């Protein structure tokens, strides 16, 4: 059994690359904590029970709330526009 996610389908091969770039740009505007945490939580949830996955996400969210990403994001989007947030880079993952 295998499951895959499809977010968009390109009608032409020429349209595929611009579509992929657009998705990458959208992801890159998000908080690094959110992007990294989502990837880690999806991988964890794939290999564990739903209950364990939800507990993992709850723990991540509690930690993510302690970062400056939420105020930075709010400041960039308040006032009706999106000026682009400047997030702090994440440290590399430890290879334990």
PDB file of N, CA, C and O in Angstrom, residues 8 17-30:
ATOM      1  N   UNK A   8      -1.019  19.762  -7.360  1.00  0.00           N
ATOM      2  CA  UNK A   8      -1.372  20.374  -8.641  1.00  0.00           C
ATOM      3  C   UNK A   8      -0.950  19.455  -9.778  1.00  0.00           C
ATOM      4  O   UNK A   8      -0.042  18.657  -9.633  1.00  0.00           O
ATOM      5  N   UNK A  17       7.744  23.536 -14.642  1.00  0.00           N
ATOM      6  CA  UNK A  17       8.798  24.212 -13.894  1.00  0.00           C
ATOM      7  C   UNK A  17       8.313  25.518 -13.265  1.00  0.00           C
ATOM      8  O   UNK A  17       8.545  25.744 -12.070  1.00  0.00           O
ATOM      9  N   UNK A  18       7.630  26.401 -14.002  1.00  0.00           N
ATOM     10  CA  UNK A  18       7.120  27.623 -13.358  1.00  0.00           C
ATOM     11  C   UNK A  18       6.161  27.322 -12.197  1.00  0.00           C
ATOM     12  O   UNK A  18       6.161  28.024 -11.182  1.00  0.00           O
ATOM     13  N   UNK A  19       5.369  26.270 -12.331  1.00  0.00           N
ATOM     14  CA  UNK A  19       4.449  25.890 -11.262  1.00  0.00           C
ATOM     15  C   UNK A  19       5.235  25.423 -10.033  1.00  0.00           C
ATOM     16  O   UNK A  19       4.907  25.799  -8.903  1.00  0.00           O
ATOM     17  N   UNK A  20       6.284  24.638 -10.251  1.00  0.00           N
ATOM     18  CA  UNK A  20       7.109  24.153  -9.142  1.00  0.00           C
ATOM     19  C   UNK A  20       7.810  25.319  -8.447  1.00  0.00           C
ATOM     20  O   UNK A  20       7.879  25.368  -7.216  1.00  0.00           O
ATOM     21  N   UNK A  21       8.309  26.273  -9.221  1.00  0.00           N
ATOM     22  CA  UNK A  21       8.967  27.453  -8.643  1.00  0.00           C
ATOM     23  C   UNK A  21       7.976  28.245  -7.796  1.00  0.00           C
ATOM     24  O   UNK A  21       8.311  28.718  -6.703  1.00  0.00           O
ATOM     25  N   UNK A  22       6.750  28.388  -8.271  1.00  0.00           N
ATOM     26  CA  UNK A  22       5.720  29.123  -7.528  1.00  0.00           C
ATOM     27  C   UNK A  22       5.443  28.449  -6.180  1.00  0.00           C
ATOM     28  O   UNK A  22       5.335  29.122  -5.146  1.00  0.00           O
ATOM     29  N   UNK A  23       5.367  27.125  -6.167  1.00  0.00           N
ATOM     30  CA  UNK A  23       5.136  26.389  -4.922  1.00  0.00           C
ATOM     31  C   UNK A  23       6.324  26.574  -3.980  1.00  0.00           C
ATOM     32  O   UNK A  23       6.158  26.825  -2.782  1.00  0.00           O
ATOM     33  N   UNK A  24       7.549  26.476  -4.524  1.00  0.00           N
ATOM     34  CA  UNK A  24       8.757  26.655  -3.699  1.00  0.00           C
ATOM     35  C   UNK A  24       8.816  28.052  -3.099  1.00  0.00           C
ATOM     36  O   UNK A  24       9.191  28.218  -1.933  1.00  0.00           O
ATOM     37  N   UNK A  25       8.458  29.058  -3.876  1.00  0.00           N
ATOM     38  CA  UNK A  25       8.471  30.431  -3.365  1.00  0.00           C
ATOM     39  C   UNK A  25       7.450  30.602  -2.241  1.00  0.00           C
ATOM     40  O   UNK A  25       7.723  31.269  -1.239  1.00  0.00           O
ATOM     41  N   UNK A  26       6.293  29.973  -2.388  1.00  0.00           N
ATOM     42  CA  UNK A  26       5.266  30.060  -1.345  1.00  0.00           C
ATOM     43  C   UNK A  26       5.755  29.396  -0.056  1.00  0.00           C
ATOM     44  O   UNK A  26       5.597  29.947   1.036  1.00  0.00           O
ATOM     45  N   UNK A  27       6.384  28.235  -0.179  1.00  0.00           N
ATOM     46  CA  UNK A  27       6.907  27.534   0.998  1.00  0.00           C
ATOM     47  C   UNK A  27       8.014  28.351   1.653  1.00  0.00           C
ATOM     48  O   UNK A  27       8.082  28.463   2.873  1.00  0.00           O
ATOM     49  N   UNK A  28       8.887  28.961   0.839  1.00  0.00           N
ATOM     50  CA  UNK A  28      10.036  29.697   1.381  1.00  0.00           C
ATOM     51  C   UNK A  28       9.625  30.960   2.136  1.00  0.00           C
ATOM     52  O   UNK A  28      10.408  31.487   2.919  1.00  0.00           O
ATOM     53  N   UNK A  29       8.417  31.456   1.916  1.00  0.00           N
ATOM     54  CA  UNK A  29       7.946  32.635   2.645  1.00  0.00           C
ATOM     55  C   UNK A  29       7.445  32.284   4.047  1.00  0.00           C
ATOM     56  O   UNK A  29       7.184  33.169   4.856  1.00  0.00           O
ATOM     57  N   UNK A  30       7.314  31.007   4.336  1.00  0.00           N
ATOM     58  CA  UNK A  30       6.827  30.571   5.644  1.00  0.00           C
ATOM     59  C   UNK A  30       7.964  30.485   6.649  1.00  0.00           C
ATOM     60  O   UNK A  30       9.136  30.405   6.296  1.00  0.00           O
TER      61      UNK A  30
END
